[in-house]
mmCIF file of C-alpha atoms and ligand atoms in Angstrom:
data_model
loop_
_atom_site.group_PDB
_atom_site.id
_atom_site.type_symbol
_atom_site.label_atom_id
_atom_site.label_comp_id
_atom_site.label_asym_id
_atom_site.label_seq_id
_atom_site.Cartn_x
_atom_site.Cartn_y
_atom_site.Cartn_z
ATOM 1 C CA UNK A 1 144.968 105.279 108.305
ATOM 2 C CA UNK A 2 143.811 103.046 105.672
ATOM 3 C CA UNK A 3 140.254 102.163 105.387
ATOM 4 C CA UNK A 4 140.261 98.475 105.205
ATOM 5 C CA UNK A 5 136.815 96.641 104.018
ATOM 6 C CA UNK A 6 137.003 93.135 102.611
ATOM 7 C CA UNK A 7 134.291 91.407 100.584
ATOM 8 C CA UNK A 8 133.150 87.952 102.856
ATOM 9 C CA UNK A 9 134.712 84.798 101.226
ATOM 10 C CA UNK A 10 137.073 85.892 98.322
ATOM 11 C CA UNK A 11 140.037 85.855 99.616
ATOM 12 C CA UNK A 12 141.941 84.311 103.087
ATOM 13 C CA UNK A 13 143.026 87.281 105.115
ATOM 14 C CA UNK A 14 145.132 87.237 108.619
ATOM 15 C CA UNK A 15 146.157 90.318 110.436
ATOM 16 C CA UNK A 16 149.366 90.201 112.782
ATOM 17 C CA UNK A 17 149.878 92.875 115.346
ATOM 18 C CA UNK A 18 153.615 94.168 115.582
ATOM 19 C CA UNK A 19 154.328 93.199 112.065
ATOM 20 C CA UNK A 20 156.329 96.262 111.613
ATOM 21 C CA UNK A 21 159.495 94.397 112.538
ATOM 22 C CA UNK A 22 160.780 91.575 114.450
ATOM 23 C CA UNK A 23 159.153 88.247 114.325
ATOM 24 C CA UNK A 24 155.878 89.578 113.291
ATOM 25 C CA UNK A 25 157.061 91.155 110.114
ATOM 26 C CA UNK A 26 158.546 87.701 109.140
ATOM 27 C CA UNK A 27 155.411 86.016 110.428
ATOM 28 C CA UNK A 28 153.211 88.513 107.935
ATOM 29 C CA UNK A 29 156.021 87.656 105.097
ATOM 30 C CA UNK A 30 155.637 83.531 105.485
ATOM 31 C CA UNK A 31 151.757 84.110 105.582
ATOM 32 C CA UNK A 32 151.593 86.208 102.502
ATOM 33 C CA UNK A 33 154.263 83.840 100.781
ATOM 34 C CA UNK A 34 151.446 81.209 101.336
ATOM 35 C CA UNK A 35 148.181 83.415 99.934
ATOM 36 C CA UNK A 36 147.215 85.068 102.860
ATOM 37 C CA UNK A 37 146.085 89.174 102.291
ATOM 38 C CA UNK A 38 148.111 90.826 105.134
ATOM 39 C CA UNK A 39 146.649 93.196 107.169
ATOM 40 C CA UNK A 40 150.126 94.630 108.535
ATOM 41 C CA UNK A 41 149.161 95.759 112.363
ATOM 42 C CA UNK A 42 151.210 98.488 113.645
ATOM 43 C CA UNK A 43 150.898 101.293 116.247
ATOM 44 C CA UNK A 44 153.291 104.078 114.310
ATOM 45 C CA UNK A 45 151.656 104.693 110.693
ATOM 46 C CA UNK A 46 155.140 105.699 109.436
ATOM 47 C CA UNK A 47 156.760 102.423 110.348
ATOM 48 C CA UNK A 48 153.473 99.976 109.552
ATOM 49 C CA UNK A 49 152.790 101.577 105.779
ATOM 50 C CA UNK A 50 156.994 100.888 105.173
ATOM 51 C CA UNK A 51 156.771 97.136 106.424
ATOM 52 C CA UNK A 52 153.499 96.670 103.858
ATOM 53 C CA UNK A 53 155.179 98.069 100.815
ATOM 54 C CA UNK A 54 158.414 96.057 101.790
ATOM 55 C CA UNK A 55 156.399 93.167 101.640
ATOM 56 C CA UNK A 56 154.129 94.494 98.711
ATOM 57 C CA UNK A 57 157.841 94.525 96.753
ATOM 58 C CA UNK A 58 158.002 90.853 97.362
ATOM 59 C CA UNK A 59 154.802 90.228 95.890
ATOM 60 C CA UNK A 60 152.572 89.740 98.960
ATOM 61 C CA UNK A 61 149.245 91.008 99.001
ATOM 62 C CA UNK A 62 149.589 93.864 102.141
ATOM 63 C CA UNK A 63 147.847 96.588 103.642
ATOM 64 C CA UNK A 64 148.640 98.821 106.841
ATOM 65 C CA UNK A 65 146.494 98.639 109.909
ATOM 66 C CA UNK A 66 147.049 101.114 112.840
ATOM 67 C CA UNK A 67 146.623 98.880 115.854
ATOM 68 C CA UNK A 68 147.902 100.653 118.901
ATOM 69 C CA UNK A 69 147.499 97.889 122.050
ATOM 70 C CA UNK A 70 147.493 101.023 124.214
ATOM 71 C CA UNK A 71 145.006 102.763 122.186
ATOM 72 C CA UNK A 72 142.096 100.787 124.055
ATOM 73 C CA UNK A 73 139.268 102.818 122.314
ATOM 74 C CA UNK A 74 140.634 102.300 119.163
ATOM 75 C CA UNK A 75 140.744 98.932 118.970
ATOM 76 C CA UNK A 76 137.227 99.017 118.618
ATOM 77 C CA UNK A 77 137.464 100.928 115.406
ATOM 78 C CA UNK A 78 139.913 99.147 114.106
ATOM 79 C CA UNK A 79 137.788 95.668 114.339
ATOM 80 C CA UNK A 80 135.098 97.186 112.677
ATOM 81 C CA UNK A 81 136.992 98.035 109.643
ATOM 82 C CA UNK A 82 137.475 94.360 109.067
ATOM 83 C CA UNK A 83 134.421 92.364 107.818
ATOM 84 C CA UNK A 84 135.977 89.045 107.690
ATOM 85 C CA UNK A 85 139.611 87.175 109.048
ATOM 86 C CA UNK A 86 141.162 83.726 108.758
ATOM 87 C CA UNK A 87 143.823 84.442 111.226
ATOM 88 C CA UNK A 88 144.598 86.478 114.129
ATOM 89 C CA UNK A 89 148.149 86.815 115.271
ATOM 90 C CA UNK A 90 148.744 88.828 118.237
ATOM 91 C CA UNK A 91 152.212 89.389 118.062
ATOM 92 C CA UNK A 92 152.819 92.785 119.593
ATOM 93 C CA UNK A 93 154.441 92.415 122.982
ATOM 94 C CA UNK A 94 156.876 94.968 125.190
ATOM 95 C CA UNK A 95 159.116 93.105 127.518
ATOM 96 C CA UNK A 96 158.611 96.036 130.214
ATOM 97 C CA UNK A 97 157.646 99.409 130.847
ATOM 98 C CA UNK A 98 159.344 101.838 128.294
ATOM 99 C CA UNK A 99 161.797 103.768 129.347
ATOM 100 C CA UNK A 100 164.190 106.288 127.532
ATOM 101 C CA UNK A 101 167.606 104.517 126.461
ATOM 102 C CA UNK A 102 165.909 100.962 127.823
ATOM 103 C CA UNK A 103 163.500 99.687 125.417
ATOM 104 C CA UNK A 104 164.781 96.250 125.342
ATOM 105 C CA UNK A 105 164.353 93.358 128.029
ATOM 106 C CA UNK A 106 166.986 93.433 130.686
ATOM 107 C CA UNK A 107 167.381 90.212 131.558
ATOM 108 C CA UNK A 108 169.574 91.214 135.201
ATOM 109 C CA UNK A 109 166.718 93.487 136.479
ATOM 110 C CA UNK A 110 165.547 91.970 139.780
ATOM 111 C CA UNK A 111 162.323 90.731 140.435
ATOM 112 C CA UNK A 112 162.086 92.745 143.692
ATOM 113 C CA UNK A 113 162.747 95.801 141.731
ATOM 114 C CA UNK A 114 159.542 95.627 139.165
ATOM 115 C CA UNK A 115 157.278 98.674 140.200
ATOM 116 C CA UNK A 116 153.509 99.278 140.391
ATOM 117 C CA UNK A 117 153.873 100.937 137.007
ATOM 118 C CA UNK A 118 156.237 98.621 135.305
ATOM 119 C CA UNK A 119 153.679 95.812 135.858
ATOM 120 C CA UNK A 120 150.401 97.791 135.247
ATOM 121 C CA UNK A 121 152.521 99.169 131.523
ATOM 122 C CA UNK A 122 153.333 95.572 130.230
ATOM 123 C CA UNK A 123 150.210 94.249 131.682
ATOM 124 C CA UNK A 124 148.227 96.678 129.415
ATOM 125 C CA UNK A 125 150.216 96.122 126.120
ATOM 126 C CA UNK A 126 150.608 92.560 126.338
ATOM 127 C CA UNK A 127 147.614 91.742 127.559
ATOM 128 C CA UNK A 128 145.021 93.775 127.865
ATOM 129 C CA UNK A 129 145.545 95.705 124.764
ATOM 130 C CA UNK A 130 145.754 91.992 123.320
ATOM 131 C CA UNK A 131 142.435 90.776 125.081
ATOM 132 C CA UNK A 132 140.585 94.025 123.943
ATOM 133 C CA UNK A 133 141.435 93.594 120.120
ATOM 134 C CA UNK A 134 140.883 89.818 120.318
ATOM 135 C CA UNK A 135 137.155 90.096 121.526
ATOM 136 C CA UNK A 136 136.586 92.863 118.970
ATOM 137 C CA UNK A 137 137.308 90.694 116.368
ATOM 138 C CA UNK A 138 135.971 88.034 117.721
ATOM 139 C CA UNK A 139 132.294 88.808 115.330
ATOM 140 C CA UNK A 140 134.521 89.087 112.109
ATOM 141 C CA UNK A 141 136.562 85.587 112.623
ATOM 142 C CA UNK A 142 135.513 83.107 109.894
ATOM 143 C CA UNK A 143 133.909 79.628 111.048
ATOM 144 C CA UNK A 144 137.021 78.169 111.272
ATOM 145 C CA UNK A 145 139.387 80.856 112.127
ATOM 146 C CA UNK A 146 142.654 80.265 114.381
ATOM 147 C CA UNK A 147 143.932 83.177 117.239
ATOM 148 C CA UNK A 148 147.368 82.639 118.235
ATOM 149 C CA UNK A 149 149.537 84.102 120.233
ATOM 150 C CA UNK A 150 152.716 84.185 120.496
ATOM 151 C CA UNK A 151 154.365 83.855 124.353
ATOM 152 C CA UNK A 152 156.723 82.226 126.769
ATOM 153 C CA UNK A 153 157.031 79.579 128.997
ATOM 154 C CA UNK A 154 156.173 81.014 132.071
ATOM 155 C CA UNK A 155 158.598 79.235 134.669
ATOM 156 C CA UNK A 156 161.162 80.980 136.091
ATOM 157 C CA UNK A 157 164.879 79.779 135.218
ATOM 158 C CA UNK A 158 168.120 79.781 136.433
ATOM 159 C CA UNK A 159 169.254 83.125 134.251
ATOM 160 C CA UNK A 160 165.937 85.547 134.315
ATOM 161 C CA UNK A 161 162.870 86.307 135.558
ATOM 162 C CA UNK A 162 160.996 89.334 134.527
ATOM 163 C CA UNK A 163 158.175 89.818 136.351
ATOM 164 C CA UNK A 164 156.311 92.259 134.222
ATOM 165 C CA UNK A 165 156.706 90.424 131.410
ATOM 166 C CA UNK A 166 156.503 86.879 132.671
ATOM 167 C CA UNK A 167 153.314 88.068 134.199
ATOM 168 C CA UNK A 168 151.774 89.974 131.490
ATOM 169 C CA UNK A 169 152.027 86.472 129.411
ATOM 170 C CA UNK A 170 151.021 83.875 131.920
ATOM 171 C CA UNK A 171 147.172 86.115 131.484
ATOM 172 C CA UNK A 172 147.798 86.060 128.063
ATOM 173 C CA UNK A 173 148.145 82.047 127.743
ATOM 174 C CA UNK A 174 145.479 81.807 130.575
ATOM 175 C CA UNK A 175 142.733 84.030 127.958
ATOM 176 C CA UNK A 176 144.019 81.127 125.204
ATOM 177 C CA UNK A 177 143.497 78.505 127.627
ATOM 178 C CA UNK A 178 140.040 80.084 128.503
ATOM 179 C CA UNK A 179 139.035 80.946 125.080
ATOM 180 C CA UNK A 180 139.754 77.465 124.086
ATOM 181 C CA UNK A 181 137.437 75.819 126.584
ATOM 182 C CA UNK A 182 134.570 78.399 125.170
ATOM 183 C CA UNK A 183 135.519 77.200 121.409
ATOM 184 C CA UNK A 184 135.783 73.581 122.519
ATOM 185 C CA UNK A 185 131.954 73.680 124.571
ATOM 186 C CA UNK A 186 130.434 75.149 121.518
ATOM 187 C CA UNK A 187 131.425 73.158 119.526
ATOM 188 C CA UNK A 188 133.275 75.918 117.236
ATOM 189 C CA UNK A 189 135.799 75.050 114.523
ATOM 190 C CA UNK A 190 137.702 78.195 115.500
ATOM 191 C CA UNK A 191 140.763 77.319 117.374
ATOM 192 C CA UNK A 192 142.610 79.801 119.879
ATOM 193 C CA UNK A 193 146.369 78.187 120.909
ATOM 194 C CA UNK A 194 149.740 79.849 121.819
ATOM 195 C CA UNK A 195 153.030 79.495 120.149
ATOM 196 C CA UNK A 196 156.471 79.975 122.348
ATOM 197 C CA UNK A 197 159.245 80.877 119.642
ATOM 198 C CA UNK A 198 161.944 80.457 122.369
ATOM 199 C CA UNK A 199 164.806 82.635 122.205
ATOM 200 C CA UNK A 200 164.819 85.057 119.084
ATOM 201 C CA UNK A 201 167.273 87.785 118.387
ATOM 202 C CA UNK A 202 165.101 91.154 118.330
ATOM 203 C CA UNK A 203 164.848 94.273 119.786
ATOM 204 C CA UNK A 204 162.857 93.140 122.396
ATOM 205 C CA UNK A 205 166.198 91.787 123.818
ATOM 206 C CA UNK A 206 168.579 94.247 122.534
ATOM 207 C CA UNK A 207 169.230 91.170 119.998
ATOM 208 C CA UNK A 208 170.783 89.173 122.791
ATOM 209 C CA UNK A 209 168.302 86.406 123.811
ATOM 210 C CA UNK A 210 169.915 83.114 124.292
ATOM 211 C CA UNK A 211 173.141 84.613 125.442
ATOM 212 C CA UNK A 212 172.441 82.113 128.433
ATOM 213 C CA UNK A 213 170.979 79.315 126.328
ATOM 214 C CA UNK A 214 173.601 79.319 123.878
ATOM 215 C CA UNK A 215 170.793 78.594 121.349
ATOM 216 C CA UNK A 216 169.564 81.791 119.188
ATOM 217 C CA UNK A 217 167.342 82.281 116.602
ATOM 218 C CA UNK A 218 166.838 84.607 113.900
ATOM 219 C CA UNK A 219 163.711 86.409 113.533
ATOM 220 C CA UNK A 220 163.729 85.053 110.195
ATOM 221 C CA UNK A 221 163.817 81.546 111.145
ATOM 222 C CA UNK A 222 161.178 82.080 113.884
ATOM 223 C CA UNK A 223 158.962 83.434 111.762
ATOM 224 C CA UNK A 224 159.258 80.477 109.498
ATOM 225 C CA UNK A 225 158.513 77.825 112.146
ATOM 226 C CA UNK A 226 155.795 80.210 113.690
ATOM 227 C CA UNK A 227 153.929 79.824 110.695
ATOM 228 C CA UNK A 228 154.446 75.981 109.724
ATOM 229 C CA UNK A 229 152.843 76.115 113.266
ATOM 230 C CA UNK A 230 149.626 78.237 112.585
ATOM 231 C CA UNK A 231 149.418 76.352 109.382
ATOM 232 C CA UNK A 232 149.185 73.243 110.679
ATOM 233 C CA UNK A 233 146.189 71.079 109.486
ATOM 234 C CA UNK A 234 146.088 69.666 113.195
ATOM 235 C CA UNK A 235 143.277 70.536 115.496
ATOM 236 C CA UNK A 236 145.595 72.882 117.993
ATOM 237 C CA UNK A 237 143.031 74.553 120.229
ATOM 238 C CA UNK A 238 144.077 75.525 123.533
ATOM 239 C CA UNK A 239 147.791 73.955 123.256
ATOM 240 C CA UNK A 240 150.809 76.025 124.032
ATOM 241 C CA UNK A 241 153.414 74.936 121.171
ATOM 242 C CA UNK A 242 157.305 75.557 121.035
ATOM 243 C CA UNK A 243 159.404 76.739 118.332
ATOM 244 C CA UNK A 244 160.109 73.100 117.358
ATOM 245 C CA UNK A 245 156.467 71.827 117.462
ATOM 246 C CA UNK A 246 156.458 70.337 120.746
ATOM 247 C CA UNK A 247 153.242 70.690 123.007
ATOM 248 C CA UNK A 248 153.907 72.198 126.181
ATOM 249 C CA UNK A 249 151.532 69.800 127.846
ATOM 250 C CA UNK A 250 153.018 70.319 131.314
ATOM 251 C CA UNK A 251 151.975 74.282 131.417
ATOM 252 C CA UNK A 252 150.530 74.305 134.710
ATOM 253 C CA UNK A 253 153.614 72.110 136.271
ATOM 254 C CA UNK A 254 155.446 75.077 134.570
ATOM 255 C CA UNK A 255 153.945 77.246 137.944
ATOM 256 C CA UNK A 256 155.979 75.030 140.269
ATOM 257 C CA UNK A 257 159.166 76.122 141.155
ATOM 258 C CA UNK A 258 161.970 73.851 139.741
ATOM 259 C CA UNK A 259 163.551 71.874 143.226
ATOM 260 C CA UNK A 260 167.602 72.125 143.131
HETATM 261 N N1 LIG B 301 162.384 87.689 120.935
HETATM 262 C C1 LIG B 301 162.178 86.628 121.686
HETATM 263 O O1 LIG B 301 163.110 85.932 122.141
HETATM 264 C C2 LIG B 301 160.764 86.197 121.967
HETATM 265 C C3 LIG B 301 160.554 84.948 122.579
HETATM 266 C C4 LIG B 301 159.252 84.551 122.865
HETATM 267 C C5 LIG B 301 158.184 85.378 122.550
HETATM 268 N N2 LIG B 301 158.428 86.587 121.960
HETATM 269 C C6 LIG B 301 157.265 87.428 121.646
HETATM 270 O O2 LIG B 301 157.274 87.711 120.275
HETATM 271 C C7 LIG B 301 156.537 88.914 120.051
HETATM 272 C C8 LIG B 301 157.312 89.803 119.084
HETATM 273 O O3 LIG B 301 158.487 90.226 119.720
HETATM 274 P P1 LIG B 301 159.871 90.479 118.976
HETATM 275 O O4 LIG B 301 160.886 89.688 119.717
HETATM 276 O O5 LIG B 301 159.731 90.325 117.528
HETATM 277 O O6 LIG B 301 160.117 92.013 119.403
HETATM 278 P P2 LIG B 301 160.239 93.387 118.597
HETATM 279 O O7 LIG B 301 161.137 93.238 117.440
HETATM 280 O O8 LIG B 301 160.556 94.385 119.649
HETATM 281 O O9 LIG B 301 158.743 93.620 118.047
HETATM 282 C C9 LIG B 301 157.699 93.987 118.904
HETATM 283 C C10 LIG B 301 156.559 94.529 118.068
HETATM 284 O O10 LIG B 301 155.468 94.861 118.934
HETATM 285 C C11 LIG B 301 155.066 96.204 118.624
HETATM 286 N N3 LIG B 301 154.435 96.866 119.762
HETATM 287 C C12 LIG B 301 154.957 97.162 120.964
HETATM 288 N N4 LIG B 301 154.062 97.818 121.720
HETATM 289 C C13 LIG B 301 152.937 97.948 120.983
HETATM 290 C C14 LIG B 301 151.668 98.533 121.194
HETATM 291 N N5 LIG B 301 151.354 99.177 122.328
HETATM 292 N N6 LIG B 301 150.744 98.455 120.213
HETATM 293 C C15 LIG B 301 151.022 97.844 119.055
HETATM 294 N N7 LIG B 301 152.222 97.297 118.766
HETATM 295 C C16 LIG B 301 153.166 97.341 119.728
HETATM 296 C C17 LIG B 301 156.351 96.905 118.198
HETATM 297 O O11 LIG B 301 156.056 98.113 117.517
HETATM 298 P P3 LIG B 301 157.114 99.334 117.446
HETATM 299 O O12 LIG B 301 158.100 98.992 116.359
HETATM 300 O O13 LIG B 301 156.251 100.491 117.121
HETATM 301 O O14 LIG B 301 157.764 99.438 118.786
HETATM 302 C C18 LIG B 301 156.932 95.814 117.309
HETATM 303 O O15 LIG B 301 156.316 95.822 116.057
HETATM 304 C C19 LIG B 301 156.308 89.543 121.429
HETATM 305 O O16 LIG B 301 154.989 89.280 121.862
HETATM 306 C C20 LIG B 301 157.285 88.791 122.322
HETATM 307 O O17 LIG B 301 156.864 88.712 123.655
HETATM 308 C C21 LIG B 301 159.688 87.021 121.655
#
């Protein structure tokens, strides 16, 4: 693993989790394209240290982190290797328990068919592997550092309803809601908010999100928004954003169940 120390204030740094691949990789890509040192976070060393010198070949400023959500212990260590951060994006997700031949969403499973174990799995990863990483950094963030995290809406629709995964999330945007209020009452600069890419084409899916919606993006393109989001001179602590910039200011309506 590399050892990663930075000197406080010379340079703008943000680490994103899962940037091995997928919409994290492009996230890390638009970031370094605009100045920011990349701290590539990945839990396979192998697959991390390619993504760094892929982006290292484009002239981006990158270095391999092992960040392992599952790794709880770990996390730990890996905070204290970095002294300072500008951004935080926790991008890793799972969109269920990992099973052989089914690593990708599937998007008929029933909701009456999640187990015990399915939910406890993505529950970990997605959030409390996420929490656990989030509070360790939370001493290295600069004054006005931003945490986001990317999520879903958490309503559930006409086509799918995961529960593992839709449940894993709704903590996740509850810690940004919560984290946000903290910020907000002590009068921090640092801003916490969440950003819902809508459907993307990854793994995560098998590439087929949107098959329903009729409307899917490329990884590349989400990363590109993503970041125009995080970038964003607006104040954005505590909102839930879409891919197209809208604030999701209805969240908690989102719990209702839509009436036919
Ligand atoms: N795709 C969509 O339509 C969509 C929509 C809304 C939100 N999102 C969110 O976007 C994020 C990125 O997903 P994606 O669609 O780009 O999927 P992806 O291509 O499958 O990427 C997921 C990333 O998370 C990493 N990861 C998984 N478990 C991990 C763990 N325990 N520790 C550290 N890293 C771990 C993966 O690493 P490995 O390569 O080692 O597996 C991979 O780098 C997720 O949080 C997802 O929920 C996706």
């Amino acid at each position: 693993m590399y050892q990663v120390k930075y000197e406080k204030g010379l340079t703008i740094k943000a680490l994103v989790t899962g940037a091995n691949k997928g919409i994290g990789f492009e996230i890390a890509r638009h970031l370094g394209k605009r100045g920011y040192d990349i701290l590539v976070g990945a839990r396979d060393e192998a697959r991390g240290q390619a993504a760094a010198e892929k982006l290292v070949a484009e002239g981006i400023s990158a270095t391999f982190i092992k960040i392992d959500l599952n790794e709880l212990d770990s996390l730990h260590t890996a905070a204290n290797m970095i002294d300072s951060l500008d951004i935080v994006v926790n991008n890793a997700g799972i969109p269920d328990r990992v099973k052989p031949r089914r690593a990708s969403l599937d998007m008929t499973k029933n909701t009456f068919d999640y187990t015990t174990e399915d939910l406890r799995a993505t529950m970990e990863t997605n959030f409390l592997g996420t929490h656990a990483l989030t509070r360790n950094l939370l001493s290295s963030l600069t004054d006005a550092a931003k945490i986001v995290n990317i999520t879903i809406p958490i309503s559930p629709t006409d086509f799918w309803h995961p529960l593992a995964y839709i449940t894993s999330k709704a903590a996740l945007n509850v810690m940004t809601l919560t984290f946000a209020y903290e910020f907000e009452k002590m009068g921090s600069h640092r801003q916490i908010f969440g950003i819902m890419p809508g459907a993307v084409a990854t793994d995560l899916n098998g590439m087929q999100a949107g098959a329903h919606s009729g409307f899917v993006k490329s990884f590349e393109s989400a990363g590109q928004m993503s970041t125009d989001i995080i970038l964003s001179d607006k104040n954005q602590n505590g909102q839930m954003i879409q891919y197209d910039g809208k604030i999701a200011t209805d969240y908690e309506v989102q719990l209702r169940i839509k009436q036919h």
